[in-house]
């Protein structure tokens, strides 16, 4: 950092939002889906450096890098009643020599002879659809709820782990090669937990100590949930995979000196409000205030009332309201939490002394020391009510008390972000189904999927324990979940299993169908087993708007399942409550969940656990021993990972037959010196898109549709649909990912006027898959651009949402506005991010998208420069080159960050 940078920071009142400052994070965190393309790029960069005459051995991460292998989980088995349904995108178990899905029978757990046993260990009595148990435990052991002794893990977890390891063997071998060959790379073995959860529980230092120097922990990584660590007082946020690679190579993150918004929390929330309600309340408030591109720091008396897990849940949602991060300074609550999680006492004392000395410690009582902020906003916690979000976007918050009225309104509204436009005479439609020998009725609002997922909330013991306590009270009252509802519980790590087990609530969750299916992202990213044929047929017959309820933080349309049109985000206890109700079309205040054995109506308030109950259980169960056990598990690995063979050569031995790992083509035309910027001439529009196009639309992470271009590629290489796996799992193969670009079935292309992963190839007039059209354009030597509306590239950070269009031949994107992370991705790969002038868009300029577009770049390209675009129809208009600083301009001139870094090694 130069003296000029320091002076700019000190003069923050006049310099904020106007100058760039370099930031060197202390470490980097990668997860499997986004980590594998980063490591593949590193491997390919070694090849490129060698071709240019450099030493490939010099290509190493200069920054400590942790990579979690099993962040993402695909569900093949659920409820421990091993499903006979087809495996959605999974590998062929028979061919792999694995067990085929079988119907498991309940098995009684033997009592281990404890004289103090307070109950039966009969899983048949306590567990709905309990499965056979294995004596070989590959993950954190579940504890018997009665005498807290280890018991075998449900077969569901073991089978999912076994299938995951089998289908992902090539990826795992590549990860192991990376950990052997690259310095400063530590791989967290499979069966441990997802990236942001492991980051909180195991990897966070809070204060680094190296060579007798102390400095604050900070982290960037390839996951939007990196921001969770800000709840621990650790500065961290998600960046693109390409920027992450630059940090790994010792380059700084170039950061526009941000405005820092102080958010004062006052008051206390009511007993029925959970952490997710606080999260969504703050999210809505900050979205309304407008904090896009800013830092948010929380202060005030209300902060002390929030536990660390509450804070991390709040910090986790900052990408949803556009802030770069939401920071909670270290205070006494933080130190107490760290003590409970196993931090050494001497380390804590050193940490406290250091943070107070550098004025990074928040004091509970003394407000005179509160820092100055660019802006201050105030939120009263007692104004927040229980709520859900949906049915199609996380920002559309609905109070639980208004849920029935709001859902009815959604049925009436025109098709859009909230509406489904169901005719009035069809809104009372009921369709009978027969499932497992019984008759049921499905209607609009019926819940067919209910998932307590691994994102956002499972890191918070209070909401998970609340869900378990609610389940226990529901079972005690004789309430059940209808068997056709696809229920699942996929925690972020084994710690969640620990405290659910030791608290005695796990069997009750299981009895309601919330059986642990594994650890990692599952339903939230579309990795879920399909609904039953009976439900699917009923949905089609009645054109029903059925619902999914999940405790994640993404609910974009079509993300869970094609047949589930309404998706609601809710806290874990509300997920369980709606599953019991069987519908979202219910008023919990006036309508019962069901009846008990005597016919008495049971309402939600009858079984909702009090805050005191939850906090007491949290204090008793989330203890030091659980964190210690998890740390031991992470460090020990597991048998499959430890015995996995992998090469240790300087260059990775690419297997030309592999459909998982392939040397990408980004460096094919790399020269030692960058060439002059070339004009874009007579470019066709590949896609004409609207507002809020997400990275899910651009580069899906879920299963590979059988009719897609990616499926054709895999089929031609001898794979069956059961072996396709998911796009996320194949991010190490550029051929698959290029074909998967814009392959989301919910992509709305204005050329077609309906959702479909297709476009028009204008020279021939054919309607084709997006990849096939782009391939034709490339053969014809025609450059491509994309027209889009507001918030292009919103959602999860995903580098393939930029890499894919680049390999399709896209030279520029012209949009009204961008999600910052995605815009950085576009620049990092060599695509020009162009922006309409304020108040203008394609419609106002009279553009149809069928024109051809031409523009030239000035020799001295500068940030925010205005460029002129000409069309073949004679239209001429101005756009902004959306480069924010000189570093971005330099990277674009080099053809992207990868080329820039490779040249530095050559």
JSON list of N, CA, C and O in Angstrom, two decimals, residues 786-820:
[
{"chain": "A", "resi": 786, "resn": "UNK", "atom": "N", "xyz": [-24.97, -9.10, -25.46]},
{"chain": "A", "resi": 786, "resn": "UNK", "atom": "CA", "xyz": [-26.20, -9.43, -24.74]},
{"chain": "A", "resi": 786, "resn": "UNK", "atom": "C", "xyz": [-26.86, -8.13, -24.33]},
{"chain": "A", "resi": 786, "resn": "UNK", "atom": "O", "xyz": [-26.19, -7.22, -23.80]},
{"chain": "A", "resi": 787, "resn": "UNK", "atom": "N", "xyz": [-28.16, -8.02, -24.57]},
{"chain": "A", "resi": 787, "resn": "UNK", "atom": "CA", "xyz": [-28.95, -6.89, -24.09]},
{"chain": "A", "resi": 787, "resn": "UNK", "atom": "C", "xyz": [-29.67, -7.32, -22.82]},
{"chain": "A", "resi": 787, "resn": "UNK", "atom": "O", "xyz": [-30.25, -8.40, -22.76]},
{"chain": "A", "resi": 788, "resn": "UNK", "atom": "N", "xyz": [-29.66, -6.46, -21.80]},
{"chain": "A", "resi": 788, "resn": "UNK", "atom": "CA", "xyz": [-30.31, -6.81, -20.54]},
{"chain": "A", "resi": 788, "resn": "UNK", "atom": "C", "xyz": [-30.85, -5.56, -19.86]},
{"chain": "A", "resi": 788, "resn": "UNK", "atom": "O", "xyz": [-30.54, -4.43, -20.25]},
{"chain": "A", "resi": 789, "resn": "UNK", "atom": "N", "xyz": [-31.66, -5.79, -18.80]},
{"chain": "A", "resi": 789, "resn": "UNK", "atom": "CA", "xyz": [-32.27, -4.70, -18.06]},
{"chain": "A", "resi": 789, "resn": "UNK", "atom": "C", "xyz": [-31.50, -4.38, -16.80]},
{"chain": "A", "resi": 789, "resn": "UNK", "atom": "O", "xyz": [-30.27, -4.32, -16.79]},
{"chain": "A", "resi": 790, "resn": "UNK", "atom": "N", "xyz": [-32.23, -4.20, -15.71]},
{"chain": "A", "resi": 790, "resn": "UNK", "atom": "CA", "xyz": [-31.61, -3.83, -14.43]},
{"chain": "A", "resi": 790, "resn": "UNK", "atom": "C", "xyz": [-31.11, -5.07, -13.69]},
{"chain": "A", "resi": 790, "resn": "UNK", "atom": "O", "xyz": [-31.64, -6.15, -13.84]},
{"chain": "A", "resi": 791, "resn": "UNK", "atom": "N", "xyz": [-30.09, -4.87, -12.85]},
{"chain": "A", "resi": 791, "resn": "UNK", "atom": "CA", "xyz": [-29.56, -5.89, -11.94]},
{"chain": "A", "resi": 791, "resn": "UNK", "atom": "C", "xyz": [-29.15, -7.16, -12.67]},
{"chain": "A", "resi": 791, "resn": "UNK", "atom": "O", "xyz": [-29.41, -8.27, -12.24]},
{"chain": "A", "resi": 792, "resn": "UNK", "atom": "N", "xyz": [-28.47, -7.00, -13.77]},
{"chain": "A", "resi": 792, "resn": "UNK", "atom": "CA", "xyz": [-27.97, -8.16, -14.51]},
{"chain": "A", "resi": 792, "resn": "UNK", "atom": "C", "xyz": [-26.88, -8.85, -13.68]},
{"chain": "A", "resi": 792, "resn": "UNK", "atom": "O", "xyz": [-25.95, -8.22, -13.19]},
{"chain": "A", "resi": 793, "resn": "UNK", "atom": "N", "xyz": [-27.01, -10.18, -13.52]},
{"chain": "A", "resi": 793, "resn": "UNK", "atom": "CA", "xyz": [-26.01, -10.96, -12.78]},
{"chain": "A", "resi": 793, "resn": "UNK", "atom": "C", "xyz": [-26.22, -10.96, -11.29]},
{"chain": "A", "resi": 793, "resn": "UNK", "atom": "O", "xyz": [-25.27, -11.20, -10.54]},
{"chain": "A", "resi": 794, "resn": "UNK", "atom": "N", "xyz": [-27.45, -10.75, -10.81]},
{"chain": "A", "resi": 794, "resn": "UNK", "atom": "CA", "xyz": [-27.71, -10.78, -9.37]},
{"chain": "A", "resi": 794, "resn": "UNK", "atom": "C", "xyz": [-27.68, -12.22, -8.87]},
{"chain": "A", "resi": 794, "resn": "UNK", "atom": "O", "xyz": [-27.68, -13.17, -9.65]},
{"chain": "A", "resi": 795, "resn": "UNK", "atom": "N", "xyz": [-27.67, -12.40, -7.55]},
{"chain": "A", "resi": 795, "resn": "UNK", "atom": "CA", "xyz": [-27.62, -13.74, -6.98]},
{"chain": "A", "resi": 795, "resn": "UNK", "atom": "C", "xyz": [-26.22, -14.13, -6.57]},
{"chain": "A", "resi": 795, "resn": "UNK", "atom": "O", "xyz": [-25.36, -13.30, -6.30]},
{"chain": "A", "resi": 796, "resn": "UNK", "atom": "N", "xyz": [-25.97, -15.45, -6.52]},
{"chain": "A", "resi": 796, "resn": "UNK", "atom": "CA", "xyz": [-24.68, -15.96, -6.07]},
{"chain": "A", "resi": 796, "resn": "UNK", "atom": "C", "xyz": [-23.55, -15.52, -6.99]},
{"chain": "A", "resi": 796, "resn": "UNK", "atom": "O", "xyz": [-23.71, -15.40, -8.20]},
{"chain": "A", "resi": 797, "resn": "UNK", "atom": "N", "xyz": [-22.37, -15.32, -6.38]},
{"chain": "A", "resi": 797, "resn": "UNK", "atom": "CA", "xyz": [-21.19, -15.07, -7.20]},
{"chain": "A", "resi": 797, "resn": "UNK", "atom": "C", "xyz": [-20.85, -16.36, -7.94]},
{"chain": "A", "resi": 797, "resn": "UNK", "atom": "O", "xyz": [-20.80, -17.43, -7.34]},
{"chain": "A", "resi": 798, "resn": "UNK", "atom": "N", "xyz": [-20.62, -16.25, -9.22]},
{"chain": "A", "resi": 798, "resn": "UNK", "atom": "CA", "xyz": [-20.41, -17.46, -10.03]},
{"chain": "A", "resi": 798, "resn": "UNK", "atom": "C", "xyz": [-19.57, -17.08, -11.23]},
{"chain": "A", "resi": 798, "resn": "UNK", "atom": "O", "xyz": [-20.04, -16.45, -12.17]},
{"chain": "A", "resi": 799, "resn": "UNK", "atom": "N", "xyz": [-18.28, -17.48, -11.23]},
{"chain": "A", "resi": 799, "resn": "UNK", "atom": "CA", "xyz": [-17.40, -17.04, -12.31]},
{"chain": "A", "resi": 799, "resn": "UNK", "atom": "C", "xyz": [-17.79, -17.61, -13.66]},
{"chain": "A", "resi": 799, "resn": "UNK", "atom": "O", "xyz": [-17.57, -16.99, -14.69]},
{"chain": "A", "resi": 800, "resn": "UNK", "atom": "N", "xyz": [-18.43, -18.80, -13.66]},
{"chain": "A", "resi": 800, "resn": "UNK", "atom": "CA", "xyz": [-18.83, -19.38, -14.94]},
{"chain": "A", "resi": 800, "resn": "UNK", "atom": "C", "xyz": [-19.96, -18.60, -15.59]},
{"chain": "A", "resi": 800, "resn": "UNK", "atom": "O", "xyz": [-20.22, -18.76, -16.79]},
{"chain": "A", "resi": 801, "resn": "UNK", "atom": "N", "xyz": [-20.64, -17.73, -14.84]},
{"chain": "A", "resi": 801, "resn": "UNK", "atom": "CA", "xyz": [-21.64, -16.87, -15.44]},
{"chain": "A", "resi": 801, "resn": "UNK", "atom": "C", "xyz": [-20.98, -15.80, -16.31]},
{"chain": "A", "resi": 801, "resn": "UNK", "atom": "O", "xyz": [-21.66, -15.14, -17.09]},
{"chain": "A", "resi": 802, "resn": "UNK", "atom": "N", "xyz": [-19.66, -15.64, -16.18]},
{"chain": "A", "resi": 802, "resn": "UNK", "atom": "CA", "xyz": [-18.90, -14.78, -17.09]},
{"chain": "A", "resi": 802, "resn": "UNK", "atom": "C", "xyz": [-18.06, -15.62, -18.06]},
{"chain": "A", "resi": 802, "resn": "UNK", "atom": "O", "xyz": [-17.97, -15.31, -19.25]},
{"chain": "A", "resi": 803, "resn": "UNK", "atom": "N", "xyz": [-17.45, -16.69, -17.54]},
{"chain": "A", "resi": 803, "resn": "UNK", "atom": "CA", "xyz": [-16.62, -17.54, -18.41]},
{"chain": "A", "resi": 803, "resn": "UNK", "atom": "C", "xyz": [-17.45, -18.17, -19.52]},
{"chain": "A", "resi": 803, "resn": "UNK", "atom": "O", "xyz": [-17.00, -18.27, -20.67]},
{"chain": "A", "resi": 804, "resn": "UNK", "atom": "N", "xyz": [-18.65, -18.63, -19.18]},
{"chain": "A", "resi": 804, "resn": "UNK", "atom": "CA", "xyz": [-19.51, -19.28, -20.18]},
{"chain": "A", "resi": 804, "resn": "UNK", "atom": "C", "xyz": [-19.82, -18.36, -21.34]},
{"chain": "A", "resi": 804, "resn": "UNK", "atom": "O", "xyz": [-19.59, -18.72, -22.51]},
{"chain": "A", "resi": 805, "resn": "UNK", "atom": "N", "xyz": [-20.37, -17.16, -21.09]},
{"chain": "A", "resi": 805, "resn": "UNK", "atom": "CA", "xyz": [-20.63, -16.24, -22.21]},
{"chain": "A", "resi": 805, "resn": "UNK", "atom": "C", "xyz": [-19.37, -15.90, -23.01]},
{"chain": "A", "resi": 805, "resn": "UNK", "atom": "O", "xyz": [-19.42, -15.77, -24.23]},
{"chain": "A", "resi": 806, "resn": "UNK", "atom": "N", "xyz": [-18.23, -15.77, -22.31]},
{"chain": "A", "resi": 806, "resn": "UNK", "atom": "CA", "xyz": [-16.98, -15.48, -23.02]},
{"chain": "A", "resi": 806, "resn": "UNK", "atom": "C", "xyz": [-16.66, -16.59, -24.03]},
{"chain": "A", "resi": 806, "resn": "UNK", "atom": "O", "xyz": [-16.30, -16.31, -25.18]},
{"chain": "A", "resi": 807, "resn": "UNK", "atom": "N", "xyz": [-16.79, -17.84, -23.60]},
{"chain": "A", "resi": 807, "resn": "UNK", "atom": "CA", "xyz": [-16.49, -18.95, -24.51]},
{"chain": "A", "resi": 807, "resn": "UNK", "atom": "C", "xyz": [-17.57, -19.11, -25.58]},
{"chain": "A", "resi": 807, "resn": "UNK", "atom": "O", "xyz": [-17.32, -19.75, -26.60]},
{"chain": "A", "resi": 808, "resn": "UNK", "atom": "N", "xyz": [-18.75, -18.53, -25.36]},
{"chain": "A", "resi": 808, "resn": "UNK", "atom": "CA", "xyz": [-19.78, -18.53, -26.41]},
{"chain": "A", "resi": 808, "resn": "UNK", "atom": "C", "xyz": [-19.50, -17.48, -27.47]},
{"chain": "A", "resi": 808, "resn": "UNK", "atom": "O", "xyz": [-20.17, -17.46, -28.51]},
{"chain": "A", "resi": 809, "resn": "UNK", "atom": "N", "xyz": [-18.56, -16.59, -27.20]},
{"chain": "A", "resi": 809, "resn": "UNK", "atom": "CA", "xyz": [-18.22, -15.54, -28.16]},
{"chain": "A", "resi": 809, "resn": "UNK", "atom": "C", "xyz": [-18.79, -14.18, -27.84]},
{"chain": "A", "resi": 809, "resn": "UNK", "atom": "O", "xyz": [-18.78, -13.28, -28.68]},
{"chain": "A", "resi": 810, "resn": "UNK", "atom": "N", "xyz": [-19.29, -14.00, -26.62]},
{"chain": "A", "resi": 810, "resn": "UNK", "atom": "CA", "xyz": [-19.86, -12.71, -26.21]},
{"chain": "A", "resi": 810, "resn": "UNK", "atom": "C", "xyz": [-18.72, -11.72, -25.94]},
{"chain": "A", "resi": 810, "resn": "UNK", "atom": "O", "xyz": [-17.81, -12.01, -25.16]},
{"chain": "A", "resi": 811, "resn": "UNK", "atom": "N", "xyz": [-18.78, -10.57, -26.59]},
{"chain": "A", "resi": 811, "resn": "UNK", "atom": "CA", "xyz": [-17.74, -9.55, -26.43]},
{"chain": "A", "resi": 811, "resn": "UNK", "atom": "C", "xyz": [-18.14, -8.45, -25.45]},
{"chain": "A", "resi": 811, "resn": "UNK", "atom": "O", "xyz": [-17.27, -7.80, -24.87]},
{"chain": "A", "resi": 812, "resn": "UNK", "atom": "N", "xyz": [-19.45, -8.25, -25.29]},
{"chain": "A", "resi": 812, "resn": "UNK", "atom": "CA", "xyz": [-19.91, -7.18, -24.40]},
{"chain": "A", "resi": 812, "resn": "UNK", "atom": "C", "xyz": [-21.32, -7.49, -23.93]},
{"chain": "A", "resi": 812, "resn": "UNK", "atom": "O", "xyz": [-22.08, -8.20, -24.60]},
{"chain": "A", "resi": 813, "resn": "UNK", "atom": "N", "xyz": [-21.65, -6.96, -22.76]},
{"chain": "A", "resi": 813, "resn": "UNK", "atom": "CA", "xyz": [-23.02, -6.99, -22.24]},
{"chain": "A", "resi": 813, "resn": "UNK", "atom": "C", "xyz": [-23.46, -5.54, -22.11]},
{"chain": "A", "resi": 813, "resn": "UNK", "atom": "O", "xyz": [-22.72, -4.70, -21.58]},
{"chain": "A", "resi": 814, "resn": "UNK", "atom": "N", "xyz": [-24.66, -5.24, -22.60]},
{"chain": "A", "resi": 814, "resn": "UNK", "atom": "CA", "xyz": [-25.22, -3.90, -22.49]},
{"chain": "A", "resi": 814, "resn": "UNK", "atom": "C", "xyz": [-26.45, -3.98, -21.61]},
{"chain": "A", "resi": 814, "resn": "UNK", "atom": "O", "xyz": [-27.47, -4.56, -22.00]},
{"chain": "A", "resi": 815, "resn": "UNK", "atom": "N", "xyz": [-26.36, -3.43, -20.40]},
{"chain": "A", "resi": 815, "resn": "UNK", "atom": "CA", "xyz": [-27.44, -3.54, -19.41]},
{"chain": "A", "resi": 815, "resn": "UNK", "atom": "C", "xyz": [-27.72, -2.19, -18.77]},
{"chain": "A", "resi": 815, "resn": "UNK", "atom": "O", "xyz": [-26.91, -1.26, -18.88]},
{"chain": "A", "resi": 816, "resn": "UNK", "atom": "N", "xyz": [-28.87, -2.10, -18.09]},
{"chain": "A", "resi": 816, "resn": "UNK", "atom": "CA", "xyz": [-29.21, -0.88, -17.36]},
{"chain": "A", "resi": 816, "resn": "UNK", "atom": "C", "xyz": [-28.40, -0.77, -16.07]},
{"chain": "A", "resi": 816, "resn": "UNK", "atom": "O", "xyz": [-28.03, 0.32, -15.65]},
{"chain": "A", "resi": 817, "resn": "UNK", "atom": "N", "xyz": [-28.16, -1.91, -15.39]},
{"chain": "A", "resi": 817, "resn": "UNK", "atom": "CA", "xyz": [-27.34, -1.93, -14.19]},
{"chain": "A", "resi": 817, "resn": "UNK", "atom": "C", "xyz": [-26.86, -3.35, -13.94]},
{"chain": "A", "resi": 817, "resn": "UNK", "atom": "O", "xyz": [-27.41, -4.31, -14.51]},
{"chain": "A", "resi": 818, "resn": "UNK", "atom": "N", "xyz": [-25.85, -3.49, -13.07]},
{"chain": "A", "resi": 818, "resn": "UNK", "atom": "CA", "xyz": [-25.21, -4.79, -12.83]},
{"chain": "A", "resi": 818, "resn": "UNK", "atom": "C", "xyz": [-25.13, -5.09, -11.34]},
{"chain": "A", "resi": 818, "resn": "UNK", "atom": "O", "xyz": [-25.05, -4.18, -10.51]},
{"chain": "A", "resi": 819, "resn": "UNK", "atom": "N", "xyz": [-25.11, -6.39, -11.01]},
{"chain": "A", "resi": 819, "resn": "UNK", "atom": "CA", "xyz": [-24.63, -6.81, -9.70]},
{"chain": "A", "resi": 819, "resn": "UNK", "atom": "C", "xyz": [-23.11, -6.66, -9.73]},
{"chain": "A", "resi": 819, "resn": "UNK", "atom": "O", "xyz": [-22.45, -7.12, -10.66]},
{"chain": "A", "resi": 820, "resn": "UNK", "atom": "N", "xyz": [-22.55, -6.01, -8.71]},
{"chain": "A", "resi": 820, "resn": "UNK", "atom": "CA", "xyz": [-21.13, -5.65, -8.75]},
{"chain": "A", "resi": 820, "resn": "UNK", "atom": "C", "xyz": [-20.22, -6.86, -8.94]},
{"chain": "A", "resi": 820, "resn": "UNK", "atom": "O", "xyz": [-19.29, -6.83, -9.75]}
]
